[in-house]
Coordinates of C-alpha atoms in Angstrom, one line a residue:
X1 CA 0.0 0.0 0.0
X2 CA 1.7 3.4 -0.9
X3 CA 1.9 6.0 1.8
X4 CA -0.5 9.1 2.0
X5 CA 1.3 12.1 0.4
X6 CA -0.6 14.3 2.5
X7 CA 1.3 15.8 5.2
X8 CA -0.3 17.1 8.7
X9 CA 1.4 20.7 8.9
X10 CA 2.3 21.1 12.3
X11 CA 3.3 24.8 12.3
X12 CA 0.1 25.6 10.3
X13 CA -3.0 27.6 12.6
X14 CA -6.0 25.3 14.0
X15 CA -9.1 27.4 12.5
X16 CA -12.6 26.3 13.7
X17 CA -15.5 27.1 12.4
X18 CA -16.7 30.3 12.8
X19 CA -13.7 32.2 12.2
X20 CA -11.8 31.7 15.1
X21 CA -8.5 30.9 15.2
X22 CA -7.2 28.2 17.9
X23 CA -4.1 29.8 20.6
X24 CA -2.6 27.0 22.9
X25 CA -1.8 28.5 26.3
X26 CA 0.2 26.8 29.4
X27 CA 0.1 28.8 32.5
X28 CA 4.2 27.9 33.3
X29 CA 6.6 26.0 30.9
X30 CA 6.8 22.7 33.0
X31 CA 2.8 22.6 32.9
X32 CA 1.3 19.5 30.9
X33 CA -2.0 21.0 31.5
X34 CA -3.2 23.1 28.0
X35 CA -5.7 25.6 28.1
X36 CA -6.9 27.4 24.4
X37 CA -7.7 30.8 23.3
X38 CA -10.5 31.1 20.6
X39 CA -9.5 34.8 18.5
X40 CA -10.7 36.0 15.5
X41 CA -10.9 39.6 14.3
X42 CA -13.5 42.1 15.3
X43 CA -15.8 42.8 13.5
X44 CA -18.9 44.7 14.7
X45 CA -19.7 47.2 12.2
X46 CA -22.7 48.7 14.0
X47 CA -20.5 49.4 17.1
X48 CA -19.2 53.3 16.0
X49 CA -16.3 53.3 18.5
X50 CA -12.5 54.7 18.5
X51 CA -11.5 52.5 21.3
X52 CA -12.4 49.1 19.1
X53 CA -11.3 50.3 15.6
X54 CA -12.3 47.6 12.9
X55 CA -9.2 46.9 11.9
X56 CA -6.7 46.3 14.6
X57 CA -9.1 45.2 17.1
X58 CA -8.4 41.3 18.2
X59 CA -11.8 39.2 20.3
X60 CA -10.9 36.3 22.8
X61 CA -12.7 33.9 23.9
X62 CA -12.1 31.3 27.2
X63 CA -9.8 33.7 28.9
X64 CA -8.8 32.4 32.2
X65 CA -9.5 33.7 35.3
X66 CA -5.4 34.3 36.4
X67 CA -5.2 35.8 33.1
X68 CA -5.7 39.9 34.2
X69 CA -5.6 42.7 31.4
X70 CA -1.8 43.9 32.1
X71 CA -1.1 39.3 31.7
X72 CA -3.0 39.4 28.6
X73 CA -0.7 42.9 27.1
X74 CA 2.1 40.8 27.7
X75 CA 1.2 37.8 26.0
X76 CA 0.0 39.3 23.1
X77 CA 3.0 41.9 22.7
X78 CA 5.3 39.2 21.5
X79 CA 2.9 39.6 17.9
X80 CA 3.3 43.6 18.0
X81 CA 2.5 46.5 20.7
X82 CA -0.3 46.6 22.1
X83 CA -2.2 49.5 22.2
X84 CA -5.1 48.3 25.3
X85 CA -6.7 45.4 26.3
X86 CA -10.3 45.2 27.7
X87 CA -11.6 41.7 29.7
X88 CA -15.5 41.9 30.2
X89 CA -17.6 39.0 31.7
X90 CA -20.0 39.1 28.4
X91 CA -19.3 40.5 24.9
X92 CA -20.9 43.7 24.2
X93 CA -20.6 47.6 23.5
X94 CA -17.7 49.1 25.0
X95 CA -20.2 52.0 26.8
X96 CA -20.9 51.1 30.3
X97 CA -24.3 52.5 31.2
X98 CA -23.8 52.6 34.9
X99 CA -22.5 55.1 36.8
X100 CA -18.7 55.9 37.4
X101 CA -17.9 54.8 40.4
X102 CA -15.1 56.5 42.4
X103 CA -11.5 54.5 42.7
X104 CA -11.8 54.0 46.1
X105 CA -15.2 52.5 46.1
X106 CA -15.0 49.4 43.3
X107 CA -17.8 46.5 42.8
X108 CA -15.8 43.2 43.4
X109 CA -14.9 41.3 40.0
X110 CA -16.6 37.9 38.9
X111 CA -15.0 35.3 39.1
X112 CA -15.0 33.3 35.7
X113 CA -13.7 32.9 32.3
X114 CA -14.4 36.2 30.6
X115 CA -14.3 37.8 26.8
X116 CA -11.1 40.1 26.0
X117 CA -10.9 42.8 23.3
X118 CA -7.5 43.6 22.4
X119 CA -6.7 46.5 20.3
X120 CA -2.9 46.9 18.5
X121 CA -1.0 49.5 17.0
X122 CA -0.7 48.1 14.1
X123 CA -2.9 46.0 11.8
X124 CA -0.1 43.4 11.1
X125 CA -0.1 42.6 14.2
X126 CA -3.5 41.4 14.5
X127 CA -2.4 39.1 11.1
X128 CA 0.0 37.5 13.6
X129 CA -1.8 36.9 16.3
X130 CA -4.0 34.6 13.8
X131 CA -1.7 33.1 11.5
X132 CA 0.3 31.5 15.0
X133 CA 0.9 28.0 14.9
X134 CA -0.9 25.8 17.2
X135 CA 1.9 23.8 18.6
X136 CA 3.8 26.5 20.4
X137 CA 1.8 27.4 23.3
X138 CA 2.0 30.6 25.2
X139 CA 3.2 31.2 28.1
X140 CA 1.4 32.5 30.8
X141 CA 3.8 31.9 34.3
X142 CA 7.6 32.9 33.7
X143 CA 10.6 34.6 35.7
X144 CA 10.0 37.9 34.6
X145 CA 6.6 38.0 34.4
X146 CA 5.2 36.0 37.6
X147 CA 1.9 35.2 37.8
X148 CA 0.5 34.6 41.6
X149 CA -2.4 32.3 42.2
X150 CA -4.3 30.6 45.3
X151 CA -2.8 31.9 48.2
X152 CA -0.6 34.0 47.3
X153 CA -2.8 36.1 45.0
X154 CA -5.6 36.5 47.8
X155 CA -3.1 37.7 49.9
X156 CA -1.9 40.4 47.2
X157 CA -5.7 41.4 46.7
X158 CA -6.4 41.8 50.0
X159 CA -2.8 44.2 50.6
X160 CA -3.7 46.0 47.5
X161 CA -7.5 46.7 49.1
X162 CA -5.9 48.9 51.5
X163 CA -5.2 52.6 50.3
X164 CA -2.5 54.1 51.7
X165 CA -2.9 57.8 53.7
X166 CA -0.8 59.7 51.6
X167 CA -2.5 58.6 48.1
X168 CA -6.0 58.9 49.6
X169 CA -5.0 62.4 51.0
X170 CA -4.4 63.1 47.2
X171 CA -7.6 62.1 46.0
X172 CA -9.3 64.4 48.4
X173 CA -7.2 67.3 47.5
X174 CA -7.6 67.0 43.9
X175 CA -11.4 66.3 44.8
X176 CA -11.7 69.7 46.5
X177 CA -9.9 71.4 43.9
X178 CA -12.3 70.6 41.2
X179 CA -15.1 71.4 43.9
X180 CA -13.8 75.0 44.5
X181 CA -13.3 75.2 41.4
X182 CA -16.8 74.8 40.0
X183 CA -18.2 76.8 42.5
X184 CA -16.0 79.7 41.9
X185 CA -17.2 79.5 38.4
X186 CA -20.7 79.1 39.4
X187 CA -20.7 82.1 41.3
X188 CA -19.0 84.3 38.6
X189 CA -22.0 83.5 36.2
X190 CA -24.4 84.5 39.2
X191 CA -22.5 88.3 39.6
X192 CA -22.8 88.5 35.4
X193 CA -26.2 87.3 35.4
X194 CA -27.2 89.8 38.4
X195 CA -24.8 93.2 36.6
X196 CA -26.9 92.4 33.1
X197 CA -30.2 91.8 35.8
X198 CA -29.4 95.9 37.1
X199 CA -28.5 97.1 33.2
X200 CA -31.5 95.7 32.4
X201 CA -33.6 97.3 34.9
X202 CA -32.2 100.4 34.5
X203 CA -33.7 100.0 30.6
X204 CA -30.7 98.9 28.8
X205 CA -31.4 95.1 27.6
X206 CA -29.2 93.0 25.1
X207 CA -31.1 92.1 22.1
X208 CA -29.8 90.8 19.1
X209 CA -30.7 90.4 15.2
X210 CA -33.3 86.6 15.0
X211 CA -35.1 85.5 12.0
X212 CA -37.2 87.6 9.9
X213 CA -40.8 88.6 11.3
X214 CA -39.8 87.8 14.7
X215 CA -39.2 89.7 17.7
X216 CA -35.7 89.4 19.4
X217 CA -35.4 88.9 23.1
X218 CA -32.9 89.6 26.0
X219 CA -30.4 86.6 26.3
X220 CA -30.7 86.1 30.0
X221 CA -31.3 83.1 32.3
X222 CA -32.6 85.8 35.2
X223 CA -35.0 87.8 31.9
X224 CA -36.3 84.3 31.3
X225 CA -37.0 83.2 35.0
X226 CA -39.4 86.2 35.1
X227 CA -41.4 85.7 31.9
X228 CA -42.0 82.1 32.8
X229 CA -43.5 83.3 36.3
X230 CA -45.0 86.1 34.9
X231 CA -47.2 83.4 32.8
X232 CA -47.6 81.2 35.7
X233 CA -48.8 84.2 37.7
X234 CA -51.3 85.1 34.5
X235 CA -52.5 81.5 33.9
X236 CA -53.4 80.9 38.0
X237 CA -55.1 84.1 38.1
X238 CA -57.3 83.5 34.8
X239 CA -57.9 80.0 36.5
X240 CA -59.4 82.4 39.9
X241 CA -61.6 83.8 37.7
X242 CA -62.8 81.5 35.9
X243 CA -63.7 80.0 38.8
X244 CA -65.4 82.8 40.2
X245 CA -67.2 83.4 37.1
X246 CA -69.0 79.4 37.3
X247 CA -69.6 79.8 40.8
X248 CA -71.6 83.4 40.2
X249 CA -73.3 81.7 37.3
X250 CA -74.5 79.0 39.2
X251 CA -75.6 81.3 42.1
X252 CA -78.1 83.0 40.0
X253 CA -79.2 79.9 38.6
X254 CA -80.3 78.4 41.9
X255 CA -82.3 82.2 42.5
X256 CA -83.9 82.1 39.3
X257 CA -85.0 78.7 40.5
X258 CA -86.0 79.5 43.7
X259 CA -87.9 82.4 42.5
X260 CA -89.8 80.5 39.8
X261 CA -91.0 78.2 42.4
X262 CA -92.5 80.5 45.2
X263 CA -94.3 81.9 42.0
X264 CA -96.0 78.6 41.3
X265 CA -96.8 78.5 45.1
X266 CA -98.0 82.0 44.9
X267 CA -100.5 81.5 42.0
X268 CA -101.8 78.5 43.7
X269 CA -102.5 80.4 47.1
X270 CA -104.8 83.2 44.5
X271 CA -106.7 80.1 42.8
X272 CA -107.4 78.9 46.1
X273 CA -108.7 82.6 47.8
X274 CA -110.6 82.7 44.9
X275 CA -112.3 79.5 44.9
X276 CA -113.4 79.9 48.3
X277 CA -114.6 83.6 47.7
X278 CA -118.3 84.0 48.4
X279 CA -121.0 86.6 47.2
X280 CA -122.5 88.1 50.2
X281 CA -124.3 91.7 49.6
X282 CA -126.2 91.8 52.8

């Protein structure tokens, strides 16, 4: 029996359907255990964003839990530099709709294989990353880039929980800062508003050219504060009279009616007298 001219291509990439592209990964160099990356190219055309641009953006699937985003930078730099790297628990938009939370106060991460973006600087790069062959893993564990798990990385959460005075003393100056700052500016837009307030009462107003056939009006926050209560004033007071005006109405009604029925009891009383009136001459 002649032998099979095909040859299995060892140093070829493992591609899967869908598009993805197979990346073996060993957490340290003596480890037998292998663990696989699923990446393909993003591709999302109706996400508009500068921070996953079409082209140099790389998806991951199956990333490990002790694989964190700066662990991730470093194992994909060995294709080109990496620009950032983004791990979320779920694909999805790169806008998080929840409010920003300060850097003090963070939720606590899931635990959990998760999804990674990573963007390059160059689109090359991202042809790299894909065209690797499957038989030389990466490597997650090595000498100058350690990688602490179990134990030893509770204990380096837990350290790293605790902020130190100096840092957190920072924070709260650069906090206030901002705080004074606003307010100053706050106030210096109250003092215009209240000198064009006094210019204006004095009969000098600001007006300037608007479209044809209609009337311009005085640019001022205080100027339009007092025509919206002005017509607030109008509209409760025409409400007040209307009122009044139902509640006279319906006053006379009721003494037209009353009126109307002592008449009726009136002409009864005459029919009456003069049913019982009697001719007597003598």
């Amino acid at each position: 029996m002649a032998p099979s001219k095909k040859k299995h291509a060892c140093s070829q990439p493992c591609v899967i359907p869908g598009g993805f592209t197979e990346l073996p990964l060993h957490f340290s160099s003596d480890s037998s255990a292998q663990h696989r990356l699923y990446v393909k190219e993003h591709r999302v055309r109706a996400e508009r964003s500068s921070h996953r641009p079409l082209d140099r953006t790389l998806f991951v699937l199956n990333v490990p839990p002790y694989c964190s985003e700066g662990v991730v930078k470093e194992l994909f730099s060995q294709f080109g530099s990496v620009q950032s790297v983004e791990l979320r628990d779920h694909p999805g938009s790169s806008q998080e709709s929840g409010p920003k939370l300060s850097k003090v106060f963070k939720p606590a991460a899931k635990q959990g294989f998760k999804v990674g973006y990573v963007v390059f600087q160059n689109s090359s790069s991202l042809k790299e990353a894909k065209s690797h062959p499957h038989d030389e893993p990466l490597v997650v564990c090595t000498e100058q880039r350690p990688v602490r798990t179990g134990v030893q990385k509770w204990i380096q959460q837990y350290q790293e929980s605790f902020i130190q005075p100096d840092k957190l003393q920072q924070m709260v100056d650069s906090f206030m800062e901002e705080y004074d700052k606003r307010k100053e500016e706050v106030a210096e837009r109250q003092r215009k508003e209240a000198e064009q307030q006094e210019e204006e009462d004095e009969g000098w107003v600001k007006v300037t050219r608007g479209p044809k056939g209609t009337k311009a009006r005085p640019h001022s926050e205080a100027a339009n504060k007092r025509t919206l209560q002005k017509e607030i004033k109008k509209k409760k007071r025409k409400e007040l009279m209307n009122f009044y005006t139902w509640q006279h109405r319906n006053t006379q009604k009721e003494h037209i009616a009353e009126l109307r029925k002592k008449f009726e009891e009136d002409k009864q009383r005459i029919a009456l007298l003069r049913a019982q009136r009697k001719f007597r001459p003598y």
